[in-house]
Amino acid sequence: MSMDLDAPVSIRPLAVGQQTSATILCCNCGAPIDGTTAAGALCYDCVKLTVDISEGVQREATLHICKGCDRWLQPPAHWLVAAPESRELLALCLRKLRGLSKVRIIDASFVWTEPHSRRVKVKITIQQEAFQGAILQQSFEVEYVVAYQQCPDCAKSYTANTWRAVVQVRQKVPHKRTFLYLEQLILKHNAHRDTINIREVKDGLDFFYAQRNHADKFVDFLGSVAPVRSKKSQELISHDIHTSTKSYKFSFSVELVPICKDDIVCLPIKLAKSLGNISPLTLCYRVGTSVNLLDPTTLQMTDVSTPVYWRTPFASLADVQDLVEFVVLEIEPLGPTKGRFLLAEATVARASDLGVNDKTYFTRTHLGQILHPGDSVLGYQLTGTNFNNPQFEAIEQSNYADTIPDVMLVKKFYARKKKSKSRHWRLKRMARDKGELLPKKQDQERTERDFEMFLRDVEEDAELRATLTLYKSKNQKRPKTERMEGIEEEGGPIALVEEASTMGGDSEDGDDIPKISMDELLDEFDELTMEGTP
């Protein structure tokens, strides 16, 4: 009789690679899973279906934007500039959500929405440990409602007397050509972006700011483009005796030098000797960061810096309002040149004396490159004119008396029609507050005349034109009042308004009138629309 024996079983331990894991069933769906790594006896799919790691994160929030300045509110009271779908706006949206600090943000991006829907959607991907050893990643969308709220700066701009600092720019001259040029420099460099109001006053402009540092920045800009001197004053508005807190209003007085382009200047003799021994009777051909002077009889040039001028101030002997029209009878170049200037000897006669008498004047001029016999030229008649100027009297009593010419020619005169016609270029203007009282009719005519003179200077002077920004004209007809004044009260007190130049520029005026090429003009980006395209 035989016995059945079991097979022998080895008691040798198994190798590490031969160990088998304990398999259990998912308590939810019954799928086999590894019991040693399973989290809560759930498979990976059931964990994703049953566990929500974004449960404590908001799904809806509100964003506040100011309609006046397009800035977003960052609680509690900070307003920041952020473009649509920018990194700054995305960071603001994430900071608005409660509960994100408990999870790890993997990715965040905007979801496109209609611009008029006033909704902003953000898709966020987060990670968090659902169970011990189990990290779960989940994506969800958050919807933001865009609400309008006025910021304190815009609220102050619509309220009178809320400025904190004012910059008072003044120049004691009988015309506004310098301020027209300064206005174009301000627009080109966008130096007026922090201004809450611009007010036109006698002999200058007032720029109002909500913060003192904005006014300081504007004063520094003026000092970098023009010879100025400034003074600062402050006025105590309120004082809290308990906390020792004081509130001030600051005023900056900025004075421009009273010397303008094409002015004839009499330098003090001592100053003229210190500036390279130049003749005291000079012509101002440019005003930049310093006053640039020229001796038309020798083409000697010199620069009067801002500290030197205010240490020894002097006024102009005559300005552009005293210019007289002359007719060139003869002209002979002498040879020396400096840049665009050519020294020449000319015989001229007053245009009003032609046909009346035969009186002529012989003089030296720096306009030898552009003057020809028969041309008209503007200049100052020094002989027979009485000047109430101590520097000029000192020159007459000194050894420089023989160097005083009878006539000093300034620039070529181009005959233009009085009939107005649109130019193919234009300048931008700043809207300004003219006050409660309307300007007088004579003041309006003087302003229009000054602006037309400035436009002609831009056409005739290439160096001046290089410092400005010119735009192509829209070629649309406007009412006469808008064309002459160029002021459209739109978009607040400091909005840019367009000035369409309307006088002169006719092709029938003459072929020798300087023209501005289309290559020097810029297009408006807001005009590049899709309207009218096939």
Coordinates of C-alpha atoms in Angstrom, one line a residue:
M1 CA 0.0 0.0 0.0
S2 CA 1.5 3.4 -1.1
M3 CA 1.2 6.8 0.6
D4 CA 0.7 10.2 -1.2
L5 CA 3.2 12.7 -0.1
D6 CA 3.2 16.5 -0.7
A7 CA 5.8 18.0 -2.8
P8 CA 8.7 19.5 -0.8
V9 CA 8.6 23.2 -0.2
S10 CA 11.7 25.2 0.0
I11 CA 12.2 27.5 3.0
R12 CA 14.7 29.7 1.2
P13 CA 13.6 33.3 1.1
L14 CA 12.6 34.8 -2.3
A15 CA 14.7 37.4 -4.1
V16 CA 13.8 41.0 -4.0
G17 CA 12.8 41.1 -7.6
Q18 CA 10.6 38.0 -7.1
Q19 CA 8.3 39.5 -4.4
T20 CA 4.7 39.8 -5.4
S21 CA 2.6 42.8 -4.3
A22 CA -0.7 42.5 -2.5
T23 CA -3.6 43.1 -4.9
I24 CA -6.9 44.5 -3.6
L25 CA -10.0 45.6 -5.3
C26 CA -11.1 49.3 -5.5
C27 CA -13.9 49.9 -3.1
N28 CA -15.7 52.0 -5.6
C29 CA -15.5 50.3 -9.0
G30 CA -13.9 46.9 -8.1
A31 CA -10.8 47.3 -10.3
P32 CA -7.7 45.5 -9.0
I33 CA -5.1 47.9 -7.6
D34 CA -1.9 47.6 -5.7
G35 CA -2.8 47.6 -2.0
T36 CA 0.5 48.9 -0.8
T37 CA 0.3 52.1 -2.8
A38 CA -3.4 52.6 -3.1
A39 CA -4.8 55.8 -1.5
G40 CA -7.9 55.1 0.5
A41 CA -8.5 51.8 -1.4
L42 CA -9.4 53.8 -4.5
C43 CA -8.0 53.5 -8.0
Y44 CA -6.5 56.5 -9.8
D45 CA -9.7 57.1 -11.9
C46 CA -11.9 57.0 -8.8
V47 CA -9.6 59.4 -7.0
K48 CA -10.0 61.9 -9.8
L49 CA -13.8 61.5 -9.8
T50 CA -14.3 61.7 -6.1
V51 CA -11.7 64.1 -4.8
D52 CA -11.9 67.8 -5.7
I53 CA -8.7 69.6 -4.7
S54 CA -10.1 73.0 -5.9
E55 CA -13.0 72.9 -3.5
G56 CA -11.7 75.8 -1.4
V57 CA -10.8 78.0 -4.4
Q58 CA -13.3 80.7 -5.6
R59 CA -14.9 80.2 -9.0
E60 CA -16.2 83.7 -9.3
A61 CA -14.7 87.1 -8.5
T62 CA -15.0 90.8 -9.3
L63 CA -12.5 93.1 -10.9
H64 CA -12.8 96.9 -10.7
I65 CA -11.5 99.2 -13.5
C66 CA -11.6 103.0 -13.7
K67 CA -13.2 104.2 -17.0
G68 CA -11.3 107.4 -16.9
C69 CA -7.7 106.1 -16.8
D70 CA -8.2 102.4 -17.6
R71 CA -6.4 101.3 -14.4
W72 CA -7.3 98.3 -12.3
L73 CA -7.9 98.3 -8.5
Q74 CA -5.5 96.2 -6.5
P75 CA -7.0 96.0 -3.0
P76 CA -6.9 97.8 -0.7
A77 CA -6.2 101.1 -2.5
H78 CA -3.6 100.7 -5.2
W79 CA -4.4 101.3 -8.9
L80 CA -2.2 99.7 -11.5
V81 CA -2.0 99.9 -15.3
A82 CA -2.5 96.5 -17.0
A83 CA -3.2 95.8 -20.7
P84 CA -5.9 93.1 -21.5
E85 CA -4.5 89.6 -21.2
S86 CA -1.2 90.9 -19.9
R87 CA 1.0 89.3 -17.2
E88 CA 0.1 92.1 -14.8
L89 CA -3.6 91.5 -15.2
L90 CA -3.2 87.8 -14.8
A91 CA -1.2 88.3 -11.5
L92 CA -4.0 90.6 -10.3
C93 CA -6.6 88.0 -11.1
L94 CA -4.7 85.3 -9.2
R95 CA -4.3 87.5 -6.2
K96 CA -8.1 88.1 -6.1
L97 CA -8.8 84.4 -5.5
R98 CA -9.1 83.0 -1.9
G99 CA -7.7 79.5 -1.3
L100 CA -5.0 79.5 -3.9
S101 CA -2.3 79.7 -1.2
K102 CA -3.1 76.2 -0.1
V103 CA -2.4 74.6 -3.5
R104 CA 0.4 74.7 -6.0
I105 CA -0.3 76.6 -9.2
I106 CA 1.1 74.9 -12.3
D107 CA -0.3 77.0 -15.1
A108 CA -2.7 79.9 -15.6
S109 CA -3.9 81.5 -18.9
F110 CA -6.7 83.6 -20.2
V111 CA -9.7 82.2 -22.0
W112 CA -11.0 84.4 -24.8
T113 CA -14.3 86.2 -24.1
E114 CA -16.2 88.9 -26.1
P115 CA -14.8 92.4 -25.4
H116 CA -18.2 93.8 -24.7
S117 CA -19.2 91.0 -22.3
R118 CA -17.4 92.6 -19.3
R119 CA -16.2 89.1 -18.3
V120 CA -12.7 87.8 -17.9
K121 CA -12.1 84.0 -17.7
V122 CA -8.9 82.4 -16.5
K123 CA -8.0 78.7 -16.8
I124 CA -5.9 77.6 -13.8
T125 CA -4.1 74.3 -13.3
I126 CA -3.2 73.3 -9.7
Q127 CA -1.6 70.3 -7.9
Q128 CA -2.2 69.0 -4.4
E129 CA -1.6 65.9 -2.4
A130 CA -5.0 64.1 -2.2
F131 CA -3.9 61.2 0.0
Q132 CA -0.6 60.2 1.4
G133 CA 1.7 59.5 -1.5
A134 CA -1.0 60.5 -4.1
I135 CA -0.6 63.9 -5.9
L136 CA -3.5 65.1 -8.0
Q137 CA -3.5 67.7 -10.8
Q138 CA -6.7 69.5 -11.8
S139 CA -7.7 72.3 -14.2
F140 CA -10.7 74.6 -13.8
E141 CA -11.9 78.0 -15.0
V142 CA -12.6 81.1 -12.9
E143 CA -14.9 83.8 -14.2
Y144 CA -14.4 87.5 -13.3
V145 CA -17.0 90.2 -13.6
V146 CA -15.6 93.6 -14.6
A147 CA -17.2 96.4 -12.7
Y148 CA -16.6 100.1 -13.0
Q149 CA -15.2 102.2 -10.1
Q150 CA -13.8 105.7 -10.3
C151 CA -10.3 106.0 -8.9
P152 CA -9.4 108.9 -6.5
D153 CA -7.2 110.6 -9.1
C154 CA -10.0 110.8 -11.7
A155 CA -12.4 111.9 -9.0
K156 CA -10.0 114.8 -8.1
S157 CA -9.6 115.7 -11.8
Y158 CA -13.4 116.5 -12.0
T159 CA -13.3 118.6 -8.9
A160 CA -12.0 122.1 -8.7
N161 CA -8.9 123.0 -6.6
T162 CA -7.8 119.5 -6.0
W163 CA -4.3 119.9 -7.4
R164 CA -1.3 119.3 -5.2
A165 CA 1.4 121.0 -7.3
V166 CA 1.4 123.6 -10.1
V167 CA 4.2 124.5 -12.6
Q168 CA 3.9 128.0 -13.9
V169 CA 5.8 128.5 -17.2
R170 CA 6.3 132.1 -18.2
Q171 CA 8.1 134.0 -20.9
K172 CA 7.9 137.8 -21.2
V173 CA 7.7 138.2 -24.9
P174 CA 4.9 139.7 -27.1
H175 CA 4.2 136.5 -29.0
K176 CA 3.5 132.8 -28.4
R177 CA 5.9 131.1 -30.8
T178 CA 8.2 129.8 -28.1
F179 CA 5.2 128.1 -26.3
L180 CA 4.1 126.6 -29.6
Y181 CA 7.5 125.0 -30.1
L182 CA 7.6 123.9 -26.4
E183 CA 4.1 122.4 -26.8
Q184 CA 5.3 120.2 -29.7
L185 CA 8.3 119.0 -27.6
I186 CA 6.0 118.1 -24.7
L187 CA 3.7 116.2 -27.1
K188 CA 6.7 114.4 -28.7
H189 CA 8.1 113.2 -25.4
N190 CA 4.7 112.7 -23.8
A191 CA 5.8 114.8 -20.9
H192 CA 2.2 115.9 -20.0
R193 CA 0.8 112.4 -19.3
D194 CA 0.5 113.1 -15.5
T195 CA -1.1 116.5 -15.9
I196 CA -4.6 116.9 -14.6
N197 CA -5.2 120.3 -16.1
I198 CA -3.5 122.9 -18.4
R199 CA -4.6 126.5 -18.1
E200 CA -3.7 129.3 -20.4
V201 CA -2.8 132.6 -18.7
K202 CA -1.1 135.8 -19.7
D203 CA 2.6 135.3 -20.8
G204 CA 2.5 131.5 -20.3
L205 CA 0.8 128.3 -19.2
D206 CA 0.0 126.6 -15.9
F207 CA 0.3 122.8 -15.5
F208 CA -1.5 121.2 -12.6
Y209 CA -0.5 117.9 -11.0
A210 CA -1.9 115.7 -8.3
Q211 CA 1.5 114.8 -6.9
R212 CA 4.6 116.7 -6.2
N213 CA 7.0 114.3 -7.9
H214 CA 5.1 114.6 -11.2
A215 CA 5.7 118.4 -11.1
D216 CA 9.4 117.8 -10.3
K217 CA 9.7 115.5 -13.3
F218 CA 8.1 118.1 -15.6
V219 CA 10.4 120.8 -14.3
D220 CA 13.4 118.6 -15.0
F221 CA 12.1 118.0 -18.5
L222 CA 11.8 121.7 -19.2
G223 CA 15.3 122.2 -18.0
S224 CA 16.5 119.6 -20.5
V225 CA 14.9 121.2 -23.6
A226 CA 15.0 124.9 -22.9
P227 CA 17.1 127.5 -21.0
V228 CA 15.0 128.1 -17.9
R229 CA 15.4 128.9 -14.3
S230 CA 12.9 127.7 -11.6
K231 CA 11.9 128.6 -8.1
K232 CA 9.8 126.5 -5.7
S233 CA 7.4 127.7 -3.0
Q234 CA 5.0 125.8 -0.7
E235 CA 1.9 126.8 1.1
L236 CA 0.6 125.1 4.3
I237 CA -3.0 123.8 3.7
S238 CA -3.7 121.8 6.9
H239 CA -1.9 120.7 10.1
D240 CA -2.9 117.9 12.4
I241 CA -1.5 118.8 15.8
H242 CA -2.1 115.3 17.2
T243 CA -0.1 113.4 14.6
S244 CA 2.0 116.3 13.4
T245 CA 0.9 115.6 9.8
K246 CA 1.1 118.6 7.5
S247 CA -0.4 119.1 4.0
Y248 CA 1.2 121.5 1.5
K249 CA 0.6 122.8 -2.0
F250 CA 3.6 123.4 -4.1
S251 CA 4.2 126.0 -6.8
F252 CA 7.1 125.9 -9.3
S253 CA 7.8 129.1 -11.2
V254 CA 9.7 128.4 -14.4
E255 CA 10.9 131.3 -16.5
L256 CA 12.1 130.9 -20.0
V257 CA 14.8 133.2 -21.4
P258 CA 13.1 136.2 -23.2
I259 CA 15.2 135.5 -26.3
C260 CA 13.6 133.9 -29.3
K261 CA 14.7 132.7 -32.7
D262 CA 15.4 135.5 -35.2
D263 CA 15.7 138.1 -32.5
I264 CA 18.5 140.7 -32.6
V265 CA 20.5 140.7 -29.4
C266 CA 22.9 143.2 -27.9
L267 CA 25.4 141.5 -25.6
P268 CA 27.1 143.3 -22.8
I269 CA 30.6 144.2 -24.0
K270 CA 32.3 142.3 -21.2
L271 CA 30.2 139.2 -21.9
A272 CA 30.9 139.4 -25.6
K273 CA 34.6 139.5 -25.0
S274 CA 34.4 136.4 -22.7
L275 CA 32.5 134.5 -25.5
G276 CA 35.3 134.4 -27.9
N277 CA 35.5 138.2 -28.5
I278 CA 32.4 138.1 -30.7
S279 CA 30.7 141.3 -31.9
P280 CA 28.2 142.5 -29.3
L281 CA 25.5 142.9 -31.9
T282 CA 24.4 139.4 -32.8
L283 CA 21.5 137.4 -34.2
C284 CA 19.8 134.6 -32.4
Y285 CA 19.4 131.7 -34.9
R286 CA 18.4 128.9 -32.6
V287 CA 17.3 128.4 -29.0
G288 CA 17.8 125.0 -27.5
T289 CA 19.3 124.1 -24.2
S290 CA 21.3 127.3 -24.7
V291 CA 21.0 130.5 -26.7
N292 CA 22.9 130.2 -30.0
L293 CA 24.1 133.5 -31.4
L294 CA 25.6 134.4 -34.8
D295 CA 27.5 137.4 -36.1
P296 CA 26.1 137.8 -39.6
T297 CA 29.1 139.9 -40.7
T298 CA 31.8 137.3 -39.9
L299 CA 29.8 134.1 -39.4
Q300 CA 31.2 133.7 -35.9
M301 CA 29.0 131.7 -33.6
T302 CA 28.8 131.3 -29.8
D303 CA 26.5 129.7 -27.3
V304 CA 25.2 131.4 -24.1
S305 CA 24.5 128.7 -21.6
T306 CA 21.7 128.9 -19.1
P307 CA 23.9 129.7 -16.0
V308 CA 25.8 132.4 -17.9
Y309 CA 22.6 134.0 -19.1
W310 CA 20.9 134.2 -15.8
R311 CA 24.2 135.5 -14.2
T312 CA 24.2 138.3 -16.7
P313 CA 20.7 138.7 -18.1
F314 CA 20.0 140.8 -21.2
A315 CA 17.0 141.4 -23.4
S316 CA 16.5 141.3 -27.1
L317 CA 17.0 144.6 -29.0
A318 CA 14.2 143.8 -31.5
D319 CA 11.9 140.9 -32.2
V320 CA 10.1 139.4 -35.2
Q321 CA 7.3 142.0 -35.0
D322 CA 9.9 144.7 -36.0
L323 CA 11.0 142.9 -39.2
V324 CA 10.9 144.9 -42.4
E325 CA 10.6 143.6 -45.9
F326 CA 13.6 144.3 -48.2
V327 CA 14.2 143.5 -51.9
V328 CA 17.6 142.1 -52.9
L329 CA 19.2 144.2 -55.7
E330 CA 22.6 142.7 -55.8
I331 CA 24.4 139.9 -53.9
E332 CA 27.9 138.6 -54.1
P333 CA 29.2 135.6 -52.2
L334 CA 32.4 136.1 -50.3
G335 CA 33.3 132.5 -49.8
P336 CA 33.4 131.6 -46.1
T337 CA 30.7 129.0 -45.1
K338 CA 29.6 127.5 -41.8
G339 CA 27.0 124.8 -42.2
R340 CA 24.0 126.2 -44.0
F341 CA 25.3 129.8 -43.8
L342 CA 27.3 131.5 -46.6
L343 CA 28.8 134.9 -46.1
A344 CA 27.9 137.4 -48.8
E345 CA 27.6 141.1 -49.5
A346 CA 24.2 142.4 -50.5
T347 CA 22.6 145.6 -51.7
V348 CA 19.0 145.9 -50.6
A349 CA 16.2 148.4 -50.6
R350 CA 13.0 148.6 -48.6
A351 CA 10.0 147.1 -50.4
S352 CA 8.0 150.2 -49.4
D353 CA 10.5 152.5 -51.0
L354 CA 10.5 151.0 -54.4
G355 CA 9.1 153.6 -56.8
V356 CA 9.2 156.3 -54.2
N357 CA 13.0 156.9 -53.7
D358 CA 16.3 155.3 -54.7
K359 CA 17.6 154.7 -51.2
T360 CA 19.6 151.5 -50.9
Y361 CA 21.5 149.8 -48.1
F362 CA 24.8 147.8 -48.3
T363 CA 25.3 145.1 -45.8
R364 CA 26.8 141.7 -45.1
T365 CA 24.6 138.7 -44.6
H366 CA 24.8 135.0 -43.8
L367 CA 22.1 134.1 -46.3
G368 CA 24.3 133.9 -49.4
Q369 CA 23.1 130.3 -50.3
I370 CA 19.4 131.1 -50.6
L371 CA 19.3 134.8 -51.7
H372 CA 19.3 135.9 -55.3
P373 CA 18.7 139.3 -57.0
G374 CA 15.0 140.1 -56.9
D375 CA 14.2 138.0 -53.8
S376 CA 12.4 139.4 -50.8
V377 CA 14.1 139.2 -47.4
L378 CA 13.1 140.2 -43.9
G379 CA 15.5 142.1 -41.7
Y380 CA 15.9 144.8 -39.1
Q381 CA 16.6 148.4 -40.1
L382 CA 19.0 149.7 -37.5
T383 CA 19.8 153.1 -39.1
G384 CA 17.3 155.8 -38.2
T385 CA 15.8 153.7 -35.4
N386 CA 15.8 154.6 -31.8
F387 CA 16.3 151.8 -29.3
N388 CA 15.8 152.1 -25.6
N389 CA 18.5 149.6 -24.7
P390 CA 21.5 150.3 -22.4
Q391 CA 23.6 147.7 -24.1
F392 CA 23.0 149.2 -27.5
E393 CA 23.9 152.7 -26.1
A394 CA 27.1 151.2 -24.7
I395 CA 28.0 149.8 -28.1
E396 CA 27.4 153.2 -29.8
Q397 CA 29.8 154.8 -27.3
S398 CA 32.5 152.2 -27.6
N399 CA 34.9 151.1 -30.3
Y400 CA 32.2 148.8 -31.7
A401 CA 30.2 151.8 -33.0
D402 CA 31.7 151.3 -36.5
T403 CA 30.6 147.7 -36.7
I404 CA 26.8 148.5 -36.4
P405 CA 25.3 147.8 -39.8
D406 CA 22.5 149.8 -41.4
V407 CA 20.5 146.7 -42.1
M408 CA 20.7 143.2 -40.6
L409 CA 19.0 140.5 -42.8
V410 CA 17.3 137.6 -41.0
K411 CA 15.5 135.3 -43.3
K412 CA 14.2 135.0 -46.8
F413 CA 10.6 136.0 -47.3
Y414 CA 8.3 133.9 -49.5
A415 CA 5.2 135.6 -51.0
R416 CA 2.1 133.6 -50.1
K417 CA -1.5 134.0 -51.0
K418 CA -3.8 135.2 -48.3
K419 CA -6.4 132.7 -49.4
S420 CA -6.3 129.7 -47.0
K421 CA -5.9 126.2 -48.2
S422 CA -5.1 123.1 -46.3
R423 CA -1.6 121.8 -46.1
H424 CA -0.8 118.2 -46.5
W425 CA 0.6 118.0 -43.0
R426 CA -0.6 119.0 -39.5
L427 CA 0.5 119.3 -35.9
K428 CA -1.1 118.0 -32.8
R429 CA -2.2 120.4 -30.1
M430 CA -3.0 120.1 -26.4
A431 CA -6.5 121.1 -25.2
R432 CA -6.2 123.7 -22.5
D433 CA -8.5 125.5 -20.1
K434 CA -8.8 129.1 -21.2
G435 CA -10.7 130.2 -18.1
E436 CA -14.2 131.5 -17.6
L437 CA -13.7 134.6 -19.7
L438 CA -13.5 134.2 -23.5
P439 CA -10.4 135.7 -25.1
K440 CA -10.9 139.0 -26.9
K441 CA -11.1 139.2 -30.7
Q442 CA -7.7 140.9 -31.0
D443 CA -6.2 138.2 -28.8
Q444 CA -7.6 135.5 -31.0
E445 CA -6.2 137.2 -34.1
R446 CA -2.8 137.5 -32.5
T447 CA -2.8 133.8 -31.6
E448 CA -3.8 132.8 -35.1
R449 CA -1.1 135.0 -36.5
D450 CA 1.6 133.6 -34.2
F451 CA 0.5 130.1 -35.1
E452 CA 0.7 130.8 -38.8
M453 CA 4.2 132.2 -38.3
F454 CA 5.2 129.1 -36.4
L455 CA 3.9 126.9 -39.2
R456 CA 5.9 128.9 -41.8
D457 CA 9.0 128.5 -39.6
V458 CA 8.5 124.7 -39.6
E459 CA 8.3 124.7 -43.4
E460 CA 11.3 126.9 -43.9
D461 CA 13.7 125.5 -41.2
A462 CA 14.7 121.9 -41.7
E463 CA 16.6 121.9 -38.4
L464 CA 13.5 123.0 -36.5
R465 CA 11.4 120.4 -38.4
A466 CA 13.7 117.6 -37.3
T467 CA 12.9 118.2 -33.7
L468 CA 9.1 118.0 -34.2
T469 CA 6.6 115.2 -35.0
L470 CA 4.5 116.0 -38.1
Y471 CA 1.5 114.0 -39.2
K472 CA -0.2 113.5 -42.5
S473 CA -3.4 115.6 -42.9
K474 CA -6.7 113.8 -43.2
N475 CA -7.8 116.0 -46.1
Q476 CA -11.2 116.7 -44.6
K477 CA -12.9 120.1 -44.6
R478 CA -13.6 121.7 -41.2
P479 CA -15.5 124.8 -40.2
K480 CA -13.4 127.9 -40.3
T481 CA -13.5 128.4 -36.5
E482 CA -12.1 124.9 -36.0
R483 CA -9.5 125.2 -38.6
M484 CA -8.2 128.5 -37.2
E485 CA -8.3 127.6 -33.6
G486 CA -7.7 123.9 -33.8
I487 CA -9.3 123.2 -30.4
E488 CA -11.8 120.4 -29.9
E489 CA -12.8 119.9 -26.3
E490 CA -12.9 116.2 -26.2
G491 CA -11.5 113.6 -23.9
G492 CA -10.8 115.7 -20.8
P493 CA -8.7 118.7 -20.1
I494 CA -5.4 117.2 -21.3
A495 CA -6.6 115.3 -24.4
L496 CA -4.7 115.7 -27.6
V497 CA -6.5 117.6 -30.3
E498 CA -5.5 117.8 -33.9
E499 CA -4.5 121.1 -35.5
A500 CA -5.0 121.1 -39.3
S501 CA -2.9 123.9 -40.7
T502 CA -5.0 125.8 -43.2
M503 CA -3.2 128.9 -44.4
G504 CA -0.9 128.9 -47.3
G505 CA 0.6 125.9 -48.9
D506 CA -1.0 126.5 -52.2
S507 CA 0.9 125.3 -55.2
E508 CA 0.1 128.6 -57.0
D509 CA 2.0 130.6 -54.5
G510 CA 5.3 129.9 -56.1
D511 CA 7.7 127.1 -56.8
D512 CA 10.4 128.4 -54.5
I513 CA 8.3 128.1 -51.3
P514 CA 9.7 125.2 -49.1
K515 CA 7.7 122.1 -49.2
I516 CA 7.7 119.2 -46.7
S517 CA 8.1 115.9 -48.3
M518 CA 5.8 113.0 -47.4
D519 CA 8.8 111.0 -46.1
E520 CA 9.0 113.3 -43.1
L521 CA 5.3 112.8 -42.1
L522 CA 3.9 110.1 -39.9
D523 CA 0.6 108.2 -40.1
E524 CA -1.9 108.0 -37.3
F525 CA -2.1 104.5 -35.9
D526 CA -5.8 105.0 -35.0
E527 CA -6.5 105.6 -38.7
L528 CA -5.3 102.1 -39.7
T529 CA -8.6 100.4 -39.5
M530 CA -10.2 97.6 -41.5
E531 CA -13.0 99.8 -42.9
G532 CA -13.2 99.9 -46.7
T533 CA -11.0 96.8 -47.3
P534 CA -12.4 94.2 -49.7

